[in-house]
Short mmCIF file of C-alpha atoms and ligand atoms in Angstrom, two decimals:
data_model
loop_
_atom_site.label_atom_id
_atom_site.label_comp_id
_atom_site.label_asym_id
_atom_site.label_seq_id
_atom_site.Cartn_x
_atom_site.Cartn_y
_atom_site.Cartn_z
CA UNK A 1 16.57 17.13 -6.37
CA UNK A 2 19.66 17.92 -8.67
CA UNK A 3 23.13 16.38 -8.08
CA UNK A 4 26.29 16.77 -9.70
CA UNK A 5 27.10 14.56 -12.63
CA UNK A 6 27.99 11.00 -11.05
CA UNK A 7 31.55 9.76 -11.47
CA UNK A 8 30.64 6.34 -11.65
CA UNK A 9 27.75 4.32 -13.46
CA UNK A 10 26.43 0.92 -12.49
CA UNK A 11 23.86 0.47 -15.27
CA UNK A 12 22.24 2.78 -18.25
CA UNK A 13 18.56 2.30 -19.13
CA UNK A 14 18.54 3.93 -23.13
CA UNK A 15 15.98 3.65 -25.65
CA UNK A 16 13.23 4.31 -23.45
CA UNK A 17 10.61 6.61 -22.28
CA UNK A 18 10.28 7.65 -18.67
CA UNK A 19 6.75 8.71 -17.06
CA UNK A 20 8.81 10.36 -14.00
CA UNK A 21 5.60 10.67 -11.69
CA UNK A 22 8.06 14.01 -10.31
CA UNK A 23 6.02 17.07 -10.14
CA UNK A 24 2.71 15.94 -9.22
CA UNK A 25 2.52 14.57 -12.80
CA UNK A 26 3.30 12.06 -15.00
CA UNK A 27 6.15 14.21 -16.37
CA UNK A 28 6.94 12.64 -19.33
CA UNK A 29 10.53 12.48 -20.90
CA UNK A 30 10.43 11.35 -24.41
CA UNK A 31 13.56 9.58 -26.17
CA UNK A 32 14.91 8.64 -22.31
CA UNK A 33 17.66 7.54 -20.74
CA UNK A 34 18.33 6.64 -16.99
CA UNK A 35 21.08 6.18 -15.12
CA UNK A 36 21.76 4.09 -11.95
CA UNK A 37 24.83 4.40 -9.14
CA UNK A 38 24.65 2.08 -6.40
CA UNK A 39 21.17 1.71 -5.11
CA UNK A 40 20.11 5.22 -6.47
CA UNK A 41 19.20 7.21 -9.23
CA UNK A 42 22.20 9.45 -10.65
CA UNK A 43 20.96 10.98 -13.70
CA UNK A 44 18.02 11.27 -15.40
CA UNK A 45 16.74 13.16 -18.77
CA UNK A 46 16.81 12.75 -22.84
CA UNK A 47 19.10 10.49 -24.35
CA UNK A 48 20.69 13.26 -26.65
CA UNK A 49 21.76 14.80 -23.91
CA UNK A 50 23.27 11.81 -22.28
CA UNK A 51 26.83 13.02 -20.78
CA UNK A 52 29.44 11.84 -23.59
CA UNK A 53 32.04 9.70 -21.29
CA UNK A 54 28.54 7.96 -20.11
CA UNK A 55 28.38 5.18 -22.75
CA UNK A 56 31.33 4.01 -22.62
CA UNK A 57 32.41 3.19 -18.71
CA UNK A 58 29.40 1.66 -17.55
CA UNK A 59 29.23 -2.00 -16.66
CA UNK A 60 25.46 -2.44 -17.77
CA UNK A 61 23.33 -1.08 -20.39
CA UNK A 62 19.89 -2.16 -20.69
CA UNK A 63 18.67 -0.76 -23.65
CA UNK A 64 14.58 -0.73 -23.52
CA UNK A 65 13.06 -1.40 -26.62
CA UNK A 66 11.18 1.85 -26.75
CA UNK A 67 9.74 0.83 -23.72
CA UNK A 68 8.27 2.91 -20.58
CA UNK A 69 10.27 3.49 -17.06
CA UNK A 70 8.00 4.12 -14.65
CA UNK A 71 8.41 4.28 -10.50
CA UNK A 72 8.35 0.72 -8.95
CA UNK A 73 4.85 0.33 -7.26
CA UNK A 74 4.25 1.32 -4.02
CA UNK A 75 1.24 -0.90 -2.03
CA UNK A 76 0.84 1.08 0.58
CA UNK A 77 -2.36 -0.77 2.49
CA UNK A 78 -2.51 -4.48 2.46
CA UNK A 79 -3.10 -7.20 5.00
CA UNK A 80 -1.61 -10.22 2.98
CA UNK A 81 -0.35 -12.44 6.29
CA UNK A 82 -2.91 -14.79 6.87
CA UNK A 83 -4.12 -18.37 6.70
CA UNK A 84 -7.08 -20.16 5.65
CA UNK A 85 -9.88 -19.40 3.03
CA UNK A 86 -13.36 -17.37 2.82
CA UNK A 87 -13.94 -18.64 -0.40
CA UNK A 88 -17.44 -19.97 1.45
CA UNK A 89 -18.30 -17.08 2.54
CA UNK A 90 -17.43 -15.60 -0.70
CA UNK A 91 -20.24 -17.96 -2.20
CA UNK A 92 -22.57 -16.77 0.57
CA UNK A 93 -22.56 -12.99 -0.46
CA UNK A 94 -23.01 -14.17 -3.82
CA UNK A 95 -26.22 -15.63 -2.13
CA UNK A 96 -27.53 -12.41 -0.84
CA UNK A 97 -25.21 -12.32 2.99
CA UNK A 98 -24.20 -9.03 3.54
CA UNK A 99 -20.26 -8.40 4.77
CA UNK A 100 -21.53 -7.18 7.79
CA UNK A 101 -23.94 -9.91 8.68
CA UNK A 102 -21.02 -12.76 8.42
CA UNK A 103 -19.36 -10.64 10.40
CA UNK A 104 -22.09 -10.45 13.51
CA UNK A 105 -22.36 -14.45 13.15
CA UNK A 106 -18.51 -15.02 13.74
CA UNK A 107 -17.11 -14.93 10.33
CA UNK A 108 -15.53 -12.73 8.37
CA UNK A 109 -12.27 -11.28 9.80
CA UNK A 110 -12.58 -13.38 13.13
CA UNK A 111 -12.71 -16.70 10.42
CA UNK A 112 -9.42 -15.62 9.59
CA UNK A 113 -8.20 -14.93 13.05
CA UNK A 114 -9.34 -18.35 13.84
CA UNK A 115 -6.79 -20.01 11.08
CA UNK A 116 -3.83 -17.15 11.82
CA UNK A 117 -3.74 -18.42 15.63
CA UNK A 118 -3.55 -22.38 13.99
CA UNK A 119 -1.13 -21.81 12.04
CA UNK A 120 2.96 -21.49 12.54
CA UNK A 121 5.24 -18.81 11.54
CA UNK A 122 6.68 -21.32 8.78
CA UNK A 123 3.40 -22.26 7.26
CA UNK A 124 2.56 -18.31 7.46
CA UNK A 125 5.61 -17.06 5.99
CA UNK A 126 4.94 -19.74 3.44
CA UNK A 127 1.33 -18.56 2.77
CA UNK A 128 2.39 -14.57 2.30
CA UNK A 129 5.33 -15.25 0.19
CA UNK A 130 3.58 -16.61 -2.51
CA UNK A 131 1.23 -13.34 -2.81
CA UNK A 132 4.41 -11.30 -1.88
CA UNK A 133 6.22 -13.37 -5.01
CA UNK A 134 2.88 -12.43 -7.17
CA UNK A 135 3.13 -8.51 -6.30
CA UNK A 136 6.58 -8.26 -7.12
CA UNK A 137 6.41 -9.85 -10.62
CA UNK A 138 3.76 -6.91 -11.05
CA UNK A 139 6.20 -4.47 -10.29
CA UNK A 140 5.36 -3.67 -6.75
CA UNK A 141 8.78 -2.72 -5.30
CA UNK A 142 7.46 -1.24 -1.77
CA UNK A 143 4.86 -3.00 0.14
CA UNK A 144 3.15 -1.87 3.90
CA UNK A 145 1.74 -4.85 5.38
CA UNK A 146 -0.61 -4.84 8.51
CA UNK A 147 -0.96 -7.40 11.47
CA UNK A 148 -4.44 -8.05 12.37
CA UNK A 149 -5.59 -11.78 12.02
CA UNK A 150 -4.21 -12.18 15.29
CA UNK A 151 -5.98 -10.47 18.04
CA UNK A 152 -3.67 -11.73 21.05
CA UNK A 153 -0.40 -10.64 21.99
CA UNK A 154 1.41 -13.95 20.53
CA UNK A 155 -0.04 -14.10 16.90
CA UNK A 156 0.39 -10.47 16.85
CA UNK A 157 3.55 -10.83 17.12
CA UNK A 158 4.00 -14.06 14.83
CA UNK A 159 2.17 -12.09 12.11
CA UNK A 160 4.62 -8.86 12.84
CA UNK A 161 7.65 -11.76 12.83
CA UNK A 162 6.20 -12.74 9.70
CA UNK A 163 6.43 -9.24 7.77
CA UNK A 164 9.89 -8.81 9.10
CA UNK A 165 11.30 -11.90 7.39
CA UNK A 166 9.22 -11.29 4.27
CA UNK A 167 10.92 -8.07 4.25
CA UNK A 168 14.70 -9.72 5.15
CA UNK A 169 13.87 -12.40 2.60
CA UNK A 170 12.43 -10.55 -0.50
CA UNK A 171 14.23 -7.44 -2.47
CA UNK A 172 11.60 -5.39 -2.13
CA UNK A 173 11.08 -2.62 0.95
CA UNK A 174 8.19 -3.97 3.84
CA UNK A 175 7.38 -1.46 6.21
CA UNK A 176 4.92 -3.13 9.06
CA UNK A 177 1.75 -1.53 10.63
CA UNK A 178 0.46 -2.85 13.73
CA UNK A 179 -3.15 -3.46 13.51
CA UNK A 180 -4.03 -5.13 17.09
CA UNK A 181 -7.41 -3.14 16.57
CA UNK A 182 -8.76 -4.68 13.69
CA UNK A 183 -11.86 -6.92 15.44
CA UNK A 184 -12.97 -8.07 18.91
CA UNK A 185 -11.34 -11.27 20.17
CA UNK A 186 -13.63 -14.01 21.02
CA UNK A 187 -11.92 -13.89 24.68
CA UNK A 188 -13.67 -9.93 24.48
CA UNK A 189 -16.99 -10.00 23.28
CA UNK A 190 -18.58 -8.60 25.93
CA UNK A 191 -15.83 -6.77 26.83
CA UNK A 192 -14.21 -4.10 23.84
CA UNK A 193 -12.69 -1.74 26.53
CA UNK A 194 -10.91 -4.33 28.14
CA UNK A 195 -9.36 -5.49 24.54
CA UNK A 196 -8.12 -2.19 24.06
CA UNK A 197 -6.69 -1.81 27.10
CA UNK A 198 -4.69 -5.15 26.38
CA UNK A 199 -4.09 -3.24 22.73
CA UNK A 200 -2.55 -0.10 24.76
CA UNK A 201 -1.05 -1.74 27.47
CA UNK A 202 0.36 -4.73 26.69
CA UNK A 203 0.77 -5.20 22.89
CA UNK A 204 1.86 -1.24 21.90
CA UNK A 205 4.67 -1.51 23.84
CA UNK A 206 5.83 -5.05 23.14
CA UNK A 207 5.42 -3.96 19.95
CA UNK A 208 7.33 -1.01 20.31
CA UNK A 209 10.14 -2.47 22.60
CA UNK A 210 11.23 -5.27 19.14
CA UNK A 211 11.02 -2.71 16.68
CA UNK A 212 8.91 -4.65 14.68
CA UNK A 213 6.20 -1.80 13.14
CA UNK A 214 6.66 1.40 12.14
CA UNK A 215 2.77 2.42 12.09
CA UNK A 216 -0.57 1.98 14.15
CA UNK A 217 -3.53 1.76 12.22
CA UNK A 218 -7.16 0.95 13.52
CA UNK A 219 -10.58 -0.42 12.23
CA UNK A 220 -12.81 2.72 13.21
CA UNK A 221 -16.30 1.53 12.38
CA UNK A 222 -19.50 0.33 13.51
CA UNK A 223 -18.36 -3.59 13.39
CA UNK A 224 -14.63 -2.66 14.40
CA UNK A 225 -13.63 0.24 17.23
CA UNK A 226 -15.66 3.49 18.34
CA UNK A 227 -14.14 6.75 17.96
CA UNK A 228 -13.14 7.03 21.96
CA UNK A 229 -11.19 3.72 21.62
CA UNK A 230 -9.34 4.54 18.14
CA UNK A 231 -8.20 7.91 20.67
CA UNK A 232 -6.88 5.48 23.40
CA UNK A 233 -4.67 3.71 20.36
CA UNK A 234 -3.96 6.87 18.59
CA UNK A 235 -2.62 8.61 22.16
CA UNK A 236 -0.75 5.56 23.16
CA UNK A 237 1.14 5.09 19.79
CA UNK A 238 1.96 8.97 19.32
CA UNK A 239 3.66 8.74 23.15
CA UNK A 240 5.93 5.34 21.37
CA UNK A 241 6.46 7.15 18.63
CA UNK A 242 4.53 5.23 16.28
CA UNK A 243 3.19 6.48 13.18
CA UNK A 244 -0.72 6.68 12.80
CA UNK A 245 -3.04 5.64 10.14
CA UNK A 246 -6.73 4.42 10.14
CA UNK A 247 -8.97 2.69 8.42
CA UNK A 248 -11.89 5.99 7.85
CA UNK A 249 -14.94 5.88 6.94
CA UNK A 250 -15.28 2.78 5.01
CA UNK A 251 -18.86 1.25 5.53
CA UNK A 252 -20.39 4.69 7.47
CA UNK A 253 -19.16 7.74 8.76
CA UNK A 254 -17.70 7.60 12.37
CA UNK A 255 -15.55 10.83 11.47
CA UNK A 256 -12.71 8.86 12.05
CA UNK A 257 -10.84 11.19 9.63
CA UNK A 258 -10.67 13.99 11.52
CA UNK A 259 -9.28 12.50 14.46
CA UNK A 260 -6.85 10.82 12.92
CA UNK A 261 -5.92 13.94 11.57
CA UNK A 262 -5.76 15.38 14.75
CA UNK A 263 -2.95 13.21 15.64
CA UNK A 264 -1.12 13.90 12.48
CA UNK A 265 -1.77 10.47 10.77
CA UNK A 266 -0.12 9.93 7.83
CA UNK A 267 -2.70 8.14 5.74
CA UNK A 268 -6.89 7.97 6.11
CA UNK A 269 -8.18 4.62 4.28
CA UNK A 270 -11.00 3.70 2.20
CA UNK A 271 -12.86 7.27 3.11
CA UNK A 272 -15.89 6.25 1.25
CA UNK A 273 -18.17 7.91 3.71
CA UNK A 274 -15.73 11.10 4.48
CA UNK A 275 -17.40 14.36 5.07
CA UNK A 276 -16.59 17.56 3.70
CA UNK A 277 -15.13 18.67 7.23
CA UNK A 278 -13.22 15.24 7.70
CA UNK A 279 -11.78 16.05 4.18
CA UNK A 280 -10.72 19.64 5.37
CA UNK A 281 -8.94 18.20 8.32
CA UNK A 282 -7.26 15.75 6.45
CA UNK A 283 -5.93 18.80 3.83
CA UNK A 284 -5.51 21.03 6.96
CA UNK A 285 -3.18 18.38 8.77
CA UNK A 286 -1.47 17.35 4.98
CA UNK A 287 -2.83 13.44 5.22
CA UNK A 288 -2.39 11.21 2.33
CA UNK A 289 -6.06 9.33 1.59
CA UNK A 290 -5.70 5.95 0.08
CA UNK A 291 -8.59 4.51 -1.63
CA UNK A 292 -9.26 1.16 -1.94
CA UNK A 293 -11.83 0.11 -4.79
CA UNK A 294 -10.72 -3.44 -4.56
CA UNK A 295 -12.45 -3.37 -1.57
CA UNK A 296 -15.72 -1.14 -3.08
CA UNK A 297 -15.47 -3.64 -5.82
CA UNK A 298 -15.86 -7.08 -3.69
CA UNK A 299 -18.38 -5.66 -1.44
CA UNK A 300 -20.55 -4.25 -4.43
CA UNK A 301 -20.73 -1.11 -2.72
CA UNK A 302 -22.25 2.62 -4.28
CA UNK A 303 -20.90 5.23 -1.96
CA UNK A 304 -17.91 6.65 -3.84
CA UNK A 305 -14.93 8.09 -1.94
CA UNK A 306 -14.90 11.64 -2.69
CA UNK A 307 -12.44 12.32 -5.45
CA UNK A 308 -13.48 15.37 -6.74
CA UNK A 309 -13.43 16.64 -2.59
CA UNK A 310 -10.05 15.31 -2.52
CA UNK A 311 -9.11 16.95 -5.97
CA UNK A 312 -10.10 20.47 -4.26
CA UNK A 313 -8.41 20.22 -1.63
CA UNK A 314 -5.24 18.77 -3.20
CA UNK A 315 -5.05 15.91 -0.98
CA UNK A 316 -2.88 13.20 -2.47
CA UNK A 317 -4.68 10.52 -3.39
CA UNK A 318 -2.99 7.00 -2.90
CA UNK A 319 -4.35 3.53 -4.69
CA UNK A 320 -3.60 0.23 -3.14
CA UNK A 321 -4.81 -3.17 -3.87
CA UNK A 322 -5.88 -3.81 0.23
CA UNK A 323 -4.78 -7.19 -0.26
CA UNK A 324 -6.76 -9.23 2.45
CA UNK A 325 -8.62 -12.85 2.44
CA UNK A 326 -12.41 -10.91 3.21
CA UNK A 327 -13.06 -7.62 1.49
CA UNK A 328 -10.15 -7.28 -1.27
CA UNK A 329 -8.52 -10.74 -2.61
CA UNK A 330 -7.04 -8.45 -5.35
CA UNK A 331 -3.58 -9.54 -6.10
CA UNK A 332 -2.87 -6.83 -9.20
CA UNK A 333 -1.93 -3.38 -9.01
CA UNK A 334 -2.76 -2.76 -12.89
CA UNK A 335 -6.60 -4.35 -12.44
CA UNK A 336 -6.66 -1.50 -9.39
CA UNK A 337 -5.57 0.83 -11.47
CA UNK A 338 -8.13 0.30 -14.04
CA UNK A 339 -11.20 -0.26 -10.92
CA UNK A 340 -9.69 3.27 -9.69
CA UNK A 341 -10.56 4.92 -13.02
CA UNK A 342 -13.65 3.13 -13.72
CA UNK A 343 -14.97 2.68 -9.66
CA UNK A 344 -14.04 6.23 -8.45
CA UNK A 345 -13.25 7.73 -11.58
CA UNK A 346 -9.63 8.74 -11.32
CA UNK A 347 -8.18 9.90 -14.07
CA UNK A 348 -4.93 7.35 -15.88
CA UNK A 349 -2.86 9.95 -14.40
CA UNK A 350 -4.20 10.38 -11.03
CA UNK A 351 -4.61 6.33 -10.82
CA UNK A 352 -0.59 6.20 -11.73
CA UNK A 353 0.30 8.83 -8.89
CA UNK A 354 -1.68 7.06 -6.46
CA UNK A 355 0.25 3.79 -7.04
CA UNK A 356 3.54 4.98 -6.90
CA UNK A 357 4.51 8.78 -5.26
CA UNK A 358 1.00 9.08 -3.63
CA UNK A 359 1.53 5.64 -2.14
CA UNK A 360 5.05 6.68 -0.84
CA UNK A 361 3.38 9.88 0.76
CA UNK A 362 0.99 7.62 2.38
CA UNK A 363 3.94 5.78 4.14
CA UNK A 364 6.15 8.51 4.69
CA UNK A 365 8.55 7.32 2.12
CA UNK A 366 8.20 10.40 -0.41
CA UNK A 367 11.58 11.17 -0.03
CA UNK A 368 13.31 8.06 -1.19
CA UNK A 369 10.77 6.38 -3.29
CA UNK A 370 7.59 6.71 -5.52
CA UNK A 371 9.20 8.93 -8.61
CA UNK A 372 12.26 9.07 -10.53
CA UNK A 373 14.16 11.70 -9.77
CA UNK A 374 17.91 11.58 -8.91
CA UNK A 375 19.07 10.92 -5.42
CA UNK A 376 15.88 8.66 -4.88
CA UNK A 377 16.39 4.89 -4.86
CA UNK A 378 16.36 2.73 -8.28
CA UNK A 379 13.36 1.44 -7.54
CA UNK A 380 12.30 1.25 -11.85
CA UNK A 381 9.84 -0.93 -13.46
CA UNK A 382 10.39 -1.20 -17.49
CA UNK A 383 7.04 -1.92 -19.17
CA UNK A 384 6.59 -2.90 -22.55
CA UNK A 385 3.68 -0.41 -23.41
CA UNK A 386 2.91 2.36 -25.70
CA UNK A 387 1.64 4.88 -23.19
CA UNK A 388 1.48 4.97 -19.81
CA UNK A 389 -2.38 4.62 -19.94
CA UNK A 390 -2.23 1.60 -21.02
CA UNK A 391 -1.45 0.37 -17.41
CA UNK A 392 -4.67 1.49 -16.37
CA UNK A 393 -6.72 0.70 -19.59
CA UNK A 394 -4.98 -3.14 -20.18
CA UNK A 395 -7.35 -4.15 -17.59
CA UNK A 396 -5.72 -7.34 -16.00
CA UNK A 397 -2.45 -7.02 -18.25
CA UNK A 398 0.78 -6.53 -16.61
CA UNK A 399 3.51 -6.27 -18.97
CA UNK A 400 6.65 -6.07 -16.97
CA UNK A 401 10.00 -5.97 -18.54
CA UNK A 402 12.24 -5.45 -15.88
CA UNK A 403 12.20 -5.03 -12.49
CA UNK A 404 14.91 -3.35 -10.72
CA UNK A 405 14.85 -2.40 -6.61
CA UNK A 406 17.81 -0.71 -5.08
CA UNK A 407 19.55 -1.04 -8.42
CA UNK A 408 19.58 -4.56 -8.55
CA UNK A 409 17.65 -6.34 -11.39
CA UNK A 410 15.23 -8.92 -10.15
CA UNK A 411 12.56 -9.54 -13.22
CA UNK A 412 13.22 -9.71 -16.60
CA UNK A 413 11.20 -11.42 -19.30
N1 LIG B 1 -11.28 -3.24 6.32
C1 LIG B 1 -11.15 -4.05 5.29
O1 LIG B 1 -11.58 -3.87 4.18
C2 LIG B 1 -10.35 -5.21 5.72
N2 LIG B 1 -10.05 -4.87 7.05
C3 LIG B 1 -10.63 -3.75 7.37
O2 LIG B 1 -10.51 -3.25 8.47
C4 LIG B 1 -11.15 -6.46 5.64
C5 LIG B 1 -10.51 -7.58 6.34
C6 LIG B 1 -11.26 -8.86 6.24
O3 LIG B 1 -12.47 -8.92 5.94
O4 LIG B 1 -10.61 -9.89 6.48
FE1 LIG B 2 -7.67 -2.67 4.84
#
């Protein structure tokens, strides 16, 4: 992505190193220097060979300390609008409950749903801003965020409202996934055709007609949706032009993969239980897969995604913290980074591409966000590290200098 030398500079990042992430790689440049036009990246490369008329007209220079440019982070699976608290049920597992049994008896996700419905937009928008406020001081500059604690047509909605004014309210990007499939309603227990029918005929298009989601996704699993009623989503959102993900192969293998693959989806999640055919349609049909270990973590599961599958096959591999009040109450990026490497050993480098261009593949975003590379949005995170590494072996430290989205500065220390 080369461009001509910019003709005007808004601010100069010297003295620093830059891990572009371009490449498929960390693609390190040594003795760095970054510049930033407007809301993009103009120029990129060694500071020796910084343009000589550069120093001089430009209106900011942050000058890094020696320390590391990376990507902003790009969480591109979390569920992070919601009220209440399973902290009980936390204390339960830790008493030998299994996820899936609080789930049969009425808690787990429908607990949740039970809170969402009781609570207003205000108190919600309230809730998610505080763990939206916590990501971005992390260095999380794009976020996807997925309805799903709603289960009826009006907290749908709500929670959708909700995601579009964290995204009008906060500097960094929000893209919205519609979730409507994420559990059975209480008003459908007996009854999960009918709820997908009010999914596909009622909520899709309502959710269409406000423009308030760009993606679909679906709980495709033995306590969520079978395999025929993820089809009836999938088919109804690819006629609205929605985009498709789904939540694969987490807790058993439904071969959700392949058929979301089938309808072109541009992210499988949590894949622990992926076959070696589901992975070849996913690499056959170029879908992202996004692995989740702060979900593998909470649960104590053993079944590993397969990484080394997925390494074969060269299908990007995306991290993401899965932010959600049941099975991932992760708020870091850098203690996911580290659980990626030591959970489903990822490599540092791998981890680092999963959180930033990997993520932006999984959203469709690759071409304006996820590496440094000119023409792509200043979305930049300055860390004061020695190595890029150290973001994944610091477990739990996040040493963020500055935070800039759209070339505007919005954390510094
Ligand atoms: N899989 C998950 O890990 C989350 N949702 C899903 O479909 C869990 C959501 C929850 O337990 O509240
Ligand atoms: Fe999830």
């Amino acid at each position: 992505m080369k461009t001509l030398l910019p003709d005007k500079i808004d601010a100069l990042f010297i003295n620093c190193h830059v891990a572009t992430m371009a490449d498929n790689a960390l693609s390190i440049i040594d003795k760095g220097a970054l510049a930033v036009t407007g809301t993009t990246i103009s120029w990129v490369g060694k500071e020796k060979n910084l343009p000589e008329n550069f120093k001089t007209r430009i209106p900011k220079i942050i000058d890094c300390s020696k320390g590391w440019i990376l990507p902003g982070f790009v969480d591109c699976h979390t569920h992070l609008v919601w009220a209440g608290s399973r902290s009980s049920e936390f204390e339960m597992r830790l008493n030998g409950a299994s996820y899936e049994e609080i789930s049969k008896n009425g808690g787990g996700i429908l607990s949740t749903v039970k809170a969402t419905r009781n609570a207003s937009t205000d108190d919600l928008f309230i809730l998610a801003s505080k763990r939206v406020e916590a990501l971005l001081e992390q260095g999380i500059t794009t976020l996807e965020i997925k309805s799903g604690y709603g289960l009826n047509l009006e907290t749908e909605l709500k929670i959708l409202e909700v995601i579009r004014r964290l995204d009008e309210n906060f500097p960094l990007h929000v893209d919205a996934t519609f979730l409507g499939a994420h559990a059975l309603p209480p008003e459908y227990q007996h009854n999960p055709d009918g709820y997908i029918d009010l999914v596909t005929q009622t909520m899709l298009p309502e959710v269409k007609a406000q423009g308030i989601a760009t993606a679909v996704d679906v709980f495709c699993e033995h306590i969520g949706f079978t395999l025929p009623q993820t089809k009836k989503v999938f088919e109804t959102a690819k006629n609205l032009g929605l985009n498709i993900k789904l939540h694969a192969e987490q807790l058993s293998n439904s071969n959700g993969a392949a058929l979301a693959s089938e309808f072109n989806a541009l992210s499988c999640d949590h894949l622990e239980y992926l076959s070696l055919s589901g992975a070849k349609k996913m690499a056959q049909h170029t879908v992202a897969a996004v692995l989740l270990p702060g979900a593998f973590y909470f649960l104590k599961e053993t079944q590993k995604p397969p990484v080394e599958i997925f390494r074969n096959l060269k299908i990007p591999m995306a991290v993401s913290t899965d932010l959600n009040p049941g099975s991932s109450p992760v708020h870091s990026m850098t203690l996911i980074l580290n659980m990626a490497c030591m959970l489903f050993d990822m490599t540092c480098e791998e981890a680092l591409l999963g959180a930033t261009i990997n993520g932006a593949k999984a959203l469709g975003l690759e071409q304006s966000k996820g590496s440094i590379e000119t023409g792509k949005d200043a979305d930049l995170v300055v860390w004061d590290i020695d190595t890029p590494e150290d973001l994944c072996y610091l477990a739990g430290l996040t040493p963020v200098d500055v935070v800039m989205i759209k070339g505007n500065i919005h954390h510094t220390t």
